[in-house]
Coordinates of C-alpha atoms and ligand atoms in Angstrom, one line a residue:
X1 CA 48.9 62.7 82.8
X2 CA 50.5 62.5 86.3
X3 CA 52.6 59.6 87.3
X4 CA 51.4 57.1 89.7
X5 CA 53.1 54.8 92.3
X6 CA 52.9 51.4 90.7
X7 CA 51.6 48.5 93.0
X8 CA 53.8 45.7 94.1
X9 CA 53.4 42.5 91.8
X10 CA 53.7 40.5 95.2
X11 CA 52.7 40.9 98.6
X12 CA 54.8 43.0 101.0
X13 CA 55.6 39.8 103.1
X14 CA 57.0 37.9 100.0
X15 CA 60.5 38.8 100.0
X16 CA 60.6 37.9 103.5
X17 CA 63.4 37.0 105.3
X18 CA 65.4 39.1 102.4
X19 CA 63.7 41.8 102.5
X20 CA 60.7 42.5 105.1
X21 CA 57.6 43.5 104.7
X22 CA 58.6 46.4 107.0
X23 CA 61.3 47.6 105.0
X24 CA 58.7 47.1 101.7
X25 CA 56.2 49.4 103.2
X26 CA 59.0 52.0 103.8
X27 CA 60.6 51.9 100.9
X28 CA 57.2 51.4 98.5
X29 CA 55.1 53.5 100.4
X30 CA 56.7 56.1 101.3
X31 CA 60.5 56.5 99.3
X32 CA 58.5 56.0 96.0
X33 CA 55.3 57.5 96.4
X34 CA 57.7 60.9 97.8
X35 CA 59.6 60.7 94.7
X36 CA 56.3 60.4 92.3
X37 CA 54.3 63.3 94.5
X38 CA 58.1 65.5 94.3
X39 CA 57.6 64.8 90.1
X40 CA 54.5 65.3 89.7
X41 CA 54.9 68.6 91.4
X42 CA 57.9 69.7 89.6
X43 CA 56.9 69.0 85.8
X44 CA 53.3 70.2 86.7
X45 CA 53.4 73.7 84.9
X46 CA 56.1 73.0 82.8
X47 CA 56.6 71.3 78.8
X48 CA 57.6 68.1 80.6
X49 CA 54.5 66.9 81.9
X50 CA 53.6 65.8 78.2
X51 CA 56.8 63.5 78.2
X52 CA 57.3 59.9 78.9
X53 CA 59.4 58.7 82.0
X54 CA 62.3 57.9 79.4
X55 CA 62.0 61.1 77.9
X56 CA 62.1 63.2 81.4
X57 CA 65.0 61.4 82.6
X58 CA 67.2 61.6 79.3
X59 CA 66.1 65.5 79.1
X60 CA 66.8 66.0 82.4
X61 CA 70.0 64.3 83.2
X62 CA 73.4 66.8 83.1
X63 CA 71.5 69.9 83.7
X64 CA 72.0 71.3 87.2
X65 CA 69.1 73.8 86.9
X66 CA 67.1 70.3 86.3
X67 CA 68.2 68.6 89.1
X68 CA 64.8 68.2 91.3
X69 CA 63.3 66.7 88.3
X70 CA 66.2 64.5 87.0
X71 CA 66.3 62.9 90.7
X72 CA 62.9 62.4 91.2
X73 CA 61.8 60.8 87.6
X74 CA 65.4 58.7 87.6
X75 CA 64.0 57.1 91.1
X76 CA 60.8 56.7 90.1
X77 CA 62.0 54.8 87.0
X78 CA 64.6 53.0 88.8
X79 CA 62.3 52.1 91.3
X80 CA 59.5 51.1 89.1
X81 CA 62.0 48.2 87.5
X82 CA 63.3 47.3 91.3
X83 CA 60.0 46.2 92.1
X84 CA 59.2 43.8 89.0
X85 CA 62.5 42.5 88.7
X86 CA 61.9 40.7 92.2
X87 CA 59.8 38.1 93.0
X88 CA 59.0 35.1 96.1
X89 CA 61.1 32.1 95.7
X90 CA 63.4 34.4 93.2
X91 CA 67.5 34.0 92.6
X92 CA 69.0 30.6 91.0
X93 CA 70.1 31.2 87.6
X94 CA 68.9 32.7 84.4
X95 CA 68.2 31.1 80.9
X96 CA 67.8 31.4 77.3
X97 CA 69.0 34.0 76.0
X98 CA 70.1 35.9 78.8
X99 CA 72.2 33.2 80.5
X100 CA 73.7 33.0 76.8
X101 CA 74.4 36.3 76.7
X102 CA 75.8 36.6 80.5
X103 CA 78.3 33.9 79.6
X104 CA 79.7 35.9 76.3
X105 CA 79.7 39.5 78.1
X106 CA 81.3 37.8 81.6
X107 CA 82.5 34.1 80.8
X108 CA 80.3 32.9 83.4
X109 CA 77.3 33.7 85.5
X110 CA 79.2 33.1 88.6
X111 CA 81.3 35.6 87.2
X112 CA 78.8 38.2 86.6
X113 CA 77.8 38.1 90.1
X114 CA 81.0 38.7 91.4
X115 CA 81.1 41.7 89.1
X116 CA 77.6 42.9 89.9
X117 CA 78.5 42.4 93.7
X118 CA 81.6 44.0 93.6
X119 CA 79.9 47.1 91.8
X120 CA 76.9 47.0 94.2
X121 CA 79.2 47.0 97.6
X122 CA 81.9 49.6 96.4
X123 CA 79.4 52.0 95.0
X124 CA 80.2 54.8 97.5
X125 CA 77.1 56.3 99.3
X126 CA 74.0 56.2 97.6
X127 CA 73.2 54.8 94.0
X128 CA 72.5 51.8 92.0
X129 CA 74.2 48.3 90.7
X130 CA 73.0 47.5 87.3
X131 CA 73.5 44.9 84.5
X132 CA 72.8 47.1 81.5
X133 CA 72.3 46.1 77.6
X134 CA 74.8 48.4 75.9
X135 CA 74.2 47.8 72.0
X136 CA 74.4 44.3 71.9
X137 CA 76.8 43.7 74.7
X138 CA 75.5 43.4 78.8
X139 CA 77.7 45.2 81.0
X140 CA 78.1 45.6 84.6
X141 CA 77.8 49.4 86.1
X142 CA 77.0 51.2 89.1
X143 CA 75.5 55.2 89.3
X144 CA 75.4 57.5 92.4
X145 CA 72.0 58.9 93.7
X146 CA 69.2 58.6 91.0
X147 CA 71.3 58.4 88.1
X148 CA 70.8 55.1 85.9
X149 CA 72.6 53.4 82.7
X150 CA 69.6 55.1 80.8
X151 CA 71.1 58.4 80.4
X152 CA 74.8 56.3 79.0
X153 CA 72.4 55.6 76.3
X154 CA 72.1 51.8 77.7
X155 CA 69.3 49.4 78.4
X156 CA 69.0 48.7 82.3
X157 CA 67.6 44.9 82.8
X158 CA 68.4 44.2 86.4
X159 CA 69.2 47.4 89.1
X160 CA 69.4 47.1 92.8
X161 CA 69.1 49.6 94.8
X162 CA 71.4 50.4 97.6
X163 CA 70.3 53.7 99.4
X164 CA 70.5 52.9 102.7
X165 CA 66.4 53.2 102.7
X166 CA 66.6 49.8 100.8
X167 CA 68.6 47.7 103.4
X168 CA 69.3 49.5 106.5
X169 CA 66.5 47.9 108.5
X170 CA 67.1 44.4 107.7
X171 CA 70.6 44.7 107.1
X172 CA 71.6 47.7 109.6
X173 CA 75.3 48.3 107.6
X174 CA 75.8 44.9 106.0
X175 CA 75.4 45.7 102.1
X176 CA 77.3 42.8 101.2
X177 CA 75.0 40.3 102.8
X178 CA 71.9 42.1 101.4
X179 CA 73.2 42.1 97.5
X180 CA 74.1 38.4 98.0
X181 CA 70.3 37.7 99.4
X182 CA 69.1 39.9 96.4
X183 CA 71.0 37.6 93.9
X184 CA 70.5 34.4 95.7
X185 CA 66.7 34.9 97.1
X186 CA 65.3 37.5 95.2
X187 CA 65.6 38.4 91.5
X188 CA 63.3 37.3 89.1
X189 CA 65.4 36.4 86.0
X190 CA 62.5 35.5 83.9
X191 CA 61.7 39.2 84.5
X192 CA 65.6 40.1 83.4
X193 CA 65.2 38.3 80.0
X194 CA 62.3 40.0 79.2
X195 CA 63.7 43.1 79.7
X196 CA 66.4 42.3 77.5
X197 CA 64.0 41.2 74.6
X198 CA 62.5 44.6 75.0
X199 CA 66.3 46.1 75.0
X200 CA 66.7 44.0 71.7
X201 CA 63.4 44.8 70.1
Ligands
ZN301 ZN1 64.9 53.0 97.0

């Protein structure tokens, strides 16, 4: 069956003044869908196109004759967990077992977001920010272009995107200022943790 774009779980003027609905529309509409329409079009006559998301990304990932496919399916996953793992009124600070967890893996939350800021502003060109359940420990990492903590063999719970696509318009060049609004304004960690219960399942 053909992927499809998913829809936003909130209104493309909920994230404003973070993120605006401009940018949402962009980067929804058009970014994504491009990337679904590109994979749909690439797996369509070949073995693929039986496979899960997962399963396209981790076959795809470290072969350069794969390439189209790899960086089409890894944005489309990477996207697809962007979107939910953002919501109105989102930021603060997680619980359960999550902040738990946070604390043991980085000492304190405060500290993880210094870590997860520091990966999000120095990764060079475009890519992604992620905390990532590896085994039973969360780290901090960061991947260029499409590539995500998926195809280390890790669980990605949180991922922020920082393509220029993602920022530019509200931000112009000021990444920093946009991964602070994104922790501060805009990540559901409610979402987070139950990524991470899926991770542990
Ligand atoms: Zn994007």
């Amino acid at each position: 069956m053909a992927f499809e774009l998913p829809d936003l779980p909130y209104s493309y003027e909920a994230l404003e003044p973070y993120m605006s609905s401009r940018t949402l529309h962009l980067h929804h509409d058009k970014h994504h869908q491009t990337y679904v329409t590109n994979l749909n079009n690439l797996i369509g006559d070949t073995d693929l196109k039986s496979k899960s998301l997962e399963e396209i990304v981790q076959a795809t990932a470290n072969d350069p004759a794969k390439a189209g496919i790899f960086n089409n399916a890894g944005q489309h996953w990477n996207h697809n967990l962007f979107w939910r793992i953002m919501k109105k009124g989102g930021g603060g600070a997680p619980g359960g077992e999550l902040a738990k967890r946070i604390d043991d893996a980085f000492g304190s939350f405060e500290s993880f977001k210094e870590k997860f800021k520091t990966a999000a502003v120095t990764q060079f060109g475009s890519g992604w920010a992620w905390l990532a359940l590896d085994g039973d420990t969360l780290k901090v990492t960061k991947t260029g272009n499409a590539a995500n903590p998926l195809v280390e063999g890790m669980v990605p719970l949180l991922g922020i995107d920082v393509w220029e696509h993602a920022y530019y318009l509200d931000y112009e060049n000021r990444r920093p200022e946009y991964v602070a609004a994104f922790l501060n304004h805009m990540v559901n960690w409610a979402e987070v943790e139950a990524e991470l219960h899926k991770g542990l399942a």
